[in-house]
Amino acid sequence: MANSKYEYVKQYELDDSLLPGCWIVVRIDGKGFTKFSELHGFEKPNDKRALDLMDECAKEVLNEFPDVRLAYGESDEYSFVLGRSTDMYGRRASKIVSLLVSCFTANYVSKWAAFLPGTPLRSTPMFDGRAVCYPLNSNLRDYLSWRQADTHINNQYNTCFWALVKSGKTPTEAQATLRGTQTAQKNELLFNEFGINYAHLPEQFKKGSVVIRRKTMVEVKRREDGTPVLRERNLPTVLYTDIIRDEFWSEHAHLLAP
Ligand code: GTP
Ligand code: MG
């Protein structure tokens, strides 16, 4: 039977290529992770094991896709930045988003046991994904600043909330205590009532995770006498650093290069 009779259906596949010359940001987010984290007994408000697993999956995305320049993650989400001039998969949104999501999710499952030993995976982790285009460098920086400010706000609130709940308050009482409080008041509450100095909490919790490629010495083989042979490689590396300030961008100027 001649296949040409059916070929017209291809016309229904619409072009979904992302605007040329713009930064592409793909943000992925865990589906129903409030429930997922309960089910797996994640430490509240931050479980380092789960965050490290997220960071490792993001590194694998950078390993797999050279066009991803930078990633930023917090909680159950990660944003991946592709260069303005990338031609990865003809900039087709569905192709890029679906591949990044499946790369991340597959790694999340395969690396789970290494990061949460003794905690069986009891449900299927899933991530949604979307691609957004940003025309200006300043838009991209504002986007990333928005996510990092969100990390800080959420972390500070959640640290207070769970300290109050762990001390015996009900969730409703804890919410009422925190309603309308400013940053300084939350820090005071943590220090005065729980002896927690917010500034001393892990940077990963306060700032989220930034993944960039960095020159790293790695062992490529061993000589017969057992001494290691080291070579420089550009490897994805996780940093817990401030990406709102200018210093990060001047220190890593190549990230914003065309
Ligand atoms: P959808 O994304 O809309 O499907 O819902 P969601 O339940 O995933 O909520 P959302 O993405 O807005 O928020 C992420 C949720 O993941 C948080 O509310 C937390 O409950 C949970 N979560 C993420 N990381 C941790 C963690 O380290 N510890 C704990 N206890 N919970 C976490
Ligand atoms: Mg989620």
Short mmCIF file of C-alpha atoms and ligand atoms in Angstrom, two decimals:
data_model
loop_
_atom_site.label_atom_id
_atom_site.label_comp_id
_atom_site.label_asym_id
_atom_site.label_seq_id
_atom_site.Cartn_x
_atom_site.Cartn_y
_atom_site.Cartn_z
CA MET A 1 0.00 0.00 0.00
CA ALA A 2 1.37 3.39 -0.94
CA ASN A 3 2.45 5.25 2.16
CA SER A 4 1.91 8.64 0.53
CA LYS A 5 -1.80 8.32 1.29
CA TYR A 6 -1.02 8.73 4.98
CA GLU A 7 1.87 11.12 4.85
CA TYR A 8 -0.30 14.22 5.04
CA VAL A 9 -0.62 13.61 8.80
CA LYS A 10 2.91 14.94 9.23
CA GLN A 11 1.58 18.41 8.44
CA TYR A 12 -0.17 18.32 11.80
CA GLU A 13 3.20 18.31 13.57
CA LEU A 14 3.61 22.01 14.23
CA ASP A 15 6.89 23.84 14.49
CA ASP A 16 7.72 24.51 18.13
CA SER A 17 11.21 25.96 17.73
CA LEU A 18 12.27 28.42 20.38
CA LEU A 19 13.03 32.04 19.43
CA PRO A 20 16.48 32.46 17.89
CA GLY A 21 19.14 34.49 19.68
CA CYS A 22 17.51 34.10 23.11
CA TRP A 23 18.65 32.32 26.22
CA ILE A 24 16.70 29.13 26.72
CA VAL A 25 15.84 28.13 30.27
CA VAL A 26 14.32 24.74 30.93
CA ARG A 27 12.87 24.45 34.42
CA ILE A 28 11.90 21.05 35.68
CA ASP A 29 9.90 20.45 38.86
CA GLY A 30 9.06 17.31 40.82
CA LYS A 31 5.43 16.21 40.54
CA GLY A 32 3.72 15.97 43.92
CA PHE A 33 6.97 16.10 45.90
CA THR A 34 5.17 17.23 49.04
CA LYS A 35 3.70 13.72 49.14
CA PHE A 36 6.80 12.06 47.67
CA SER A 37 9.04 13.55 50.38
CA GLU A 38 6.62 12.44 53.13
CA LEU A 39 6.43 8.94 51.71
CA HIS A 40 10.22 8.61 51.77
CA GLY A 41 10.70 10.26 55.16
CA PHE A 42 12.71 13.24 53.92
CA GLU A 43 14.20 15.32 56.71
CA LYS A 44 12.30 18.60 57.18
CA PRO A 45 12.72 21.20 55.89
CA ASN A 46 15.84 20.07 53.97
CA ASP A 47 17.07 16.56 53.37
CA LYS A 48 20.70 16.75 52.31
CA ARG A 49 20.57 13.29 50.74
CA ALA A 50 17.67 14.27 48.47
CA LEU A 51 19.28 17.59 47.54
CA ASP A 52 22.60 15.87 46.76
CA LEU A 53 20.71 13.42 44.53
CA MET A 54 19.10 16.34 42.66
CA ASP A 55 22.55 17.94 42.24
CA GLU A 56 24.03 14.70 40.92
CA CYS A 57 21.24 14.36 38.34
CA ALA A 58 21.85 17.94 37.22
CA LYS A 59 25.56 17.15 36.76
CA GLU A 60 24.58 14.20 34.58
CA VAL A 61 22.42 16.54 32.45
CA LEU A 62 25.50 18.75 31.89
CA ASN A 63 27.56 15.65 31.09
CA GLU A 64 25.02 14.50 28.53
CA PHE A 65 24.20 17.84 26.91
CA PRO A 66 27.22 20.10 26.24
CA ASP A 67 24.90 22.98 25.24
CA VAL A 68 23.66 23.28 28.83
CA ARG A 69 25.98 25.92 30.29
CA LEU A 70 24.65 26.33 33.76
CA ALA A 71 22.06 24.87 36.10
CA TYR A 72 20.47 26.14 39.28
CA GLY A 73 18.49 23.99 41.68
CA GLU A 74 16.53 24.16 44.92
CA SER A 75 14.03 21.85 46.59
CA ASP A 76 12.42 19.68 43.86
CA GLU A 77 13.27 21.96 40.94
CA TYR A 78 16.19 22.61 38.61
CA SER A 79 16.68 25.21 35.88
CA PHE A 80 18.97 24.51 32.95
CA VAL A 81 20.38 27.32 30.83
CA LEU A 82 21.24 26.79 27.16
CA GLY A 83 23.34 29.36 25.30
CA ARG A 84 21.70 31.99 23.12
CA SER A 85 23.16 30.55 19.94
CA THR A 86 22.53 26.88 20.65
CA ASP A 87 21.22 24.86 17.75
CA MET A 88 20.56 21.80 19.87
CA TYR A 89 17.81 19.80 18.12
CA GLY A 90 17.02 22.83 15.96
CA ARG A 91 15.88 24.58 19.17
CA ARG A 92 12.72 22.46 19.15
CA ALA A 93 11.06 22.98 22.52
CA SER A 94 9.43 19.58 22.94
CA LYS A 95 12.59 17.72 21.94
CA ILE A 96 14.81 19.72 24.32
CA VAL A 97 12.41 19.69 27.28
CA SER A 98 11.53 16.02 27.00
CA LEU A 99 15.17 14.94 26.73
CA LEU A 100 16.30 17.03 29.69
CA VAL A 101 13.40 15.79 31.80
CA SER A 102 13.95 12.15 30.94
CA CYS A 103 17.73 12.39 31.43
CA PHE A 104 17.17 13.92 34.87
CA THR A 105 14.41 11.50 35.88
CA ALA A 106 16.23 8.38 34.72
CA ASN A 107 19.28 9.41 36.72
CA TYR A 108 17.10 10.22 39.75
CA VAL A 109 15.86 6.63 39.74
CA SER A 110 19.17 4.94 38.93
CA LYS A 111 21.14 6.91 41.54
CA TRP A 112 18.46 6.84 44.25
CA ALA A 113 19.89 3.89 46.19
CA ALA A 114 23.38 5.42 46.27
CA PHE A 115 22.09 8.63 47.86
CA LEU A 116 19.33 7.21 50.06
CA PRO A 117 20.67 3.79 51.05
CA GLY A 118 18.16 1.83 53.10
CA THR A 119 15.20 3.85 51.79
CA PRO A 120 13.43 1.85 49.07
CA LEU A 121 11.90 3.88 46.26
CA ARG A 122 8.17 3.46 46.91
CA SER A 123 6.66 5.54 44.13
CA THR A 124 7.66 6.72 40.69
CA PRO A 125 9.37 10.10 40.72
CA MET A 126 8.21 12.33 37.88
CA PHE A 127 9.23 15.80 36.76
CA ASP A 128 7.44 18.28 34.59
CA GLY A 129 9.36 20.67 32.35
CA ARG A 130 8.91 23.92 30.48
CA ALA A 131 11.12 26.04 28.27
CA VAL A 132 11.19 29.83 28.47
CA CYS A 133 13.16 32.21 26.23
CA TYR A 134 14.89 35.31 27.57
CA PRO A 135 16.13 37.89 25.07
CA LEU A 136 18.55 39.84 27.28
CA ASN A 137 21.42 38.87 29.56
CA SER A 138 19.73 40.95 32.22
CA ASN A 139 16.54 38.87 31.83
CA LEU A 140 18.53 35.69 32.38
CA ARG A 141 20.26 37.11 35.44
CA ASP A 142 16.92 38.35 36.81
CA TYR A 143 15.41 34.91 36.24
CA LEU A 144 18.21 33.22 38.20
CA SER A 145 18.08 35.90 40.90
CA TRP A 146 14.35 35.27 41.20
CA ARG A 147 14.93 31.56 41.78
CA GLN A 148 17.75 32.17 44.30
CA ALA A 149 15.71 34.76 46.20
CA ASP A 150 12.90 32.19 46.28
CA THR A 151 15.29 29.64 47.79
CA HIS A 152 16.21 32.05 50.56
CA ILE A 153 12.62 33.06 51.33
CA ASN A 154 11.34 29.47 51.34
CA ASN A 155 14.26 28.15 53.35
CA GLN A 156 13.98 30.80 56.02
CA TYR A 157 10.23 30.32 56.33
CA ASN A 158 10.46 26.53 56.33
CA THR A 159 13.30 26.50 58.89
CA CYS A 160 11.14 28.58 61.26
CA PHE A 161 7.99 26.63 60.50
CA TRP A 162 9.51 23.22 61.21
CA ALA A 163 11.37 24.45 64.30
CA LEU A 164 8.03 25.61 65.69
CA VAL A 165 6.25 22.38 64.74
CA LYS A 166 9.06 20.21 66.15
CA SER A 167 8.79 22.20 69.39
CA GLY A 168 5.14 21.20 69.76
CA LYS A 169 3.13 23.83 67.88
CA THR A 170 0.48 22.68 65.42
CA PRO A 171 1.04 23.64 61.75
CA THR A 172 -1.80 26.19 62.06
CA GLU A 173 -0.20 27.76 65.17
CA ALA A 174 3.20 27.84 63.47
CA GLN A 175 1.69 29.57 60.42
CA ALA A 176 -0.03 32.11 62.66
CA THR A 177 3.23 32.85 64.52
CA LEU A 178 5.05 33.52 61.23
CA ARG A 179 2.30 35.51 59.50
CA GLY A 180 3.56 38.97 58.51
CA THR A 181 7.06 38.52 59.99
CA GLN A 182 10.07 40.06 58.23
CA THR A 183 13.48 38.47 57.63
CA ALA A 184 15.06 40.00 60.75
CA GLN A 185 12.19 38.84 62.96
CA LYS A 186 12.47 35.29 61.63
CA ASN A 187 16.21 35.27 62.33
CA GLU A 188 15.58 36.52 65.86
CA LEU A 189 12.93 33.88 66.45
CA LEU A 190 15.30 31.14 65.30
CA PHE A 191 18.11 32.44 67.50
CA ASN A 192 16.18 33.36 70.63
CA GLU A 193 13.80 30.41 70.79
CA PHE A 194 15.79 27.62 69.16
CA GLY A 195 19.43 28.71 69.35
CA ILE A 196 19.69 28.45 65.57
CA ASN A 197 21.96 31.00 63.88
CA TYR A 198 20.51 31.23 60.37
CA ALA A 199 23.86 32.40 58.99
CA HIS A 200 25.42 29.12 60.10
CA LEU A 201 23.00 26.84 58.23
CA PRO A 202 24.49 24.94 55.26
CA GLU A 203 25.05 27.11 52.18
CA GLN A 204 23.32 24.45 50.06
CA PHE A 205 20.08 25.07 51.99
CA LYS A 206 20.35 28.87 51.98
CA LYS A 207 21.63 29.46 48.47
CA GLY A 208 20.59 26.43 46.45
CA SER A 209 22.95 24.66 44.03
CA VAL A 210 24.72 26.09 40.99
CA VAL A 211 26.24 23.68 38.49
CA ILE A 212 28.90 24.93 36.07
CA ARG A 213 31.81 23.27 34.29
CA ARG A 214 35.16 23.78 35.96
CA LYS A 215 38.66 22.67 35.16
CA THR A 216 39.33 19.68 37.42
CA MET A 217 42.31 17.32 37.64
CA VAL A 218 41.14 13.74 37.22
CA GLU A 219 42.96 10.43 37.30
CA VAL A 220 42.86 8.96 33.79
CA LYS A 221 45.01 5.88 34.43
CA ARG A 222 47.72 4.42 36.66
CA ARG A 223 51.34 3.83 35.69
CA GLU A 224 52.84 0.40 36.19
CA ASP A 225 54.39 1.56 39.46
CA GLY A 226 50.92 2.52 40.67
CA THR A 227 51.30 6.31 40.47
CA PRO A 228 48.23 8.06 39.06
CA VAL A 229 48.27 9.92 35.73
CA LEU A 230 46.28 13.16 36.07
CA ARG A 231 44.70 15.19 33.26
CA GLU A 232 42.72 18.41 33.33
CA ARG A 233 39.04 17.97 32.44
CA ASN A 234 36.16 20.43 32.27
CA LEU A 235 33.72 18.76 34.63
CA PRO A 236 30.32 19.76 36.00
CA THR A 237 30.85 21.06 39.53
CA VAL A 238 28.33 22.06 42.18
CA LEU A 239 28.77 25.41 43.94
CA TYR A 240 26.68 26.87 46.73
CA THR A 241 27.19 30.49 45.94
CA ASP A 242 25.48 33.82 45.44
CA ILE A 243 24.44 34.28 41.80
CA ILE A 244 22.51 37.49 42.42
CA ARG A 245 25.67 39.60 42.96
CA ASP A 246 27.84 40.80 40.05
CA GLU A 247 30.97 39.04 41.35
CA PHE A 248 29.77 35.60 40.26
CA TRP A 249 29.21 36.81 36.70
CA SER A 250 32.53 38.62 36.40
CA GLU A 251 34.36 35.62 37.84
CA HIS A 252 32.63 33.32 35.31
CA ALA A 253 32.31 35.75 32.40
CA HIS A 254 32.27 32.92 29.84
CA LEU A 255 28.79 31.92 31.05
CA LEU A 256 27.23 34.99 29.44
CA ALA A 257 29.42 34.99 26.33
CA PRO A 258 27.49 34.77 23.02
P1 GTP B 1 3.67 20.09 42.11
O1 GTP B 1 5.06 20.56 41.81
O2 GTP B 1 2.64 21.11 41.76
O3 GTP B 1 3.35 18.74 41.57
O4 GTP B 1 3.55 19.95 43.73
P2 GTP B 1 4.69 19.65 44.80
O5 GTP B 1 4.04 18.87 45.89
O6 GTP B 1 5.91 19.05 44.19
O7 GTP B 1 5.02 21.11 45.38
P3 GTP B 1 6.15 22.16 45.00
O8 GTP B 1 6.90 21.77 43.78
O9 GTP B 1 5.53 23.52 45.02
O10 GTP B 1 7.11 22.13 46.27
C1 GTP B 1 8.06 21.15 46.46
C2 GTP B 1 7.78 20.36 47.71
O11 GTP B 1 8.73 19.32 47.78
C3 GTP B 1 7.92 21.15 48.98
O12 GTP B 1 6.75 21.73 49.38
C4 GTP B 1 8.36 20.10 49.97
O13 GTP B 1 7.22 19.55 50.58
C5 GTP B 1 8.99 19.01 49.14
N1 GTP B 1 10.46 18.95 49.33
C6 GTP B 1 11.43 19.25 48.45
N2 GTP B 1 12.65 19.06 48.99
C7 GTP B 1 12.44 18.62 50.24
C8 GTP B 1 13.32 18.22 51.30
O14 GTP B 1 14.56 18.26 51.21
N3 GTP B 1 12.74 17.83 52.47
C9 GTP B 1 11.38 17.78 52.60
N4 GTP B 1 10.87 17.38 53.76
N5 GTP B 1 10.54 18.12 51.63
C10 GTP B 1 11.06 18.54 50.46
MG MG B 2 6.99 20.08 42.69
#
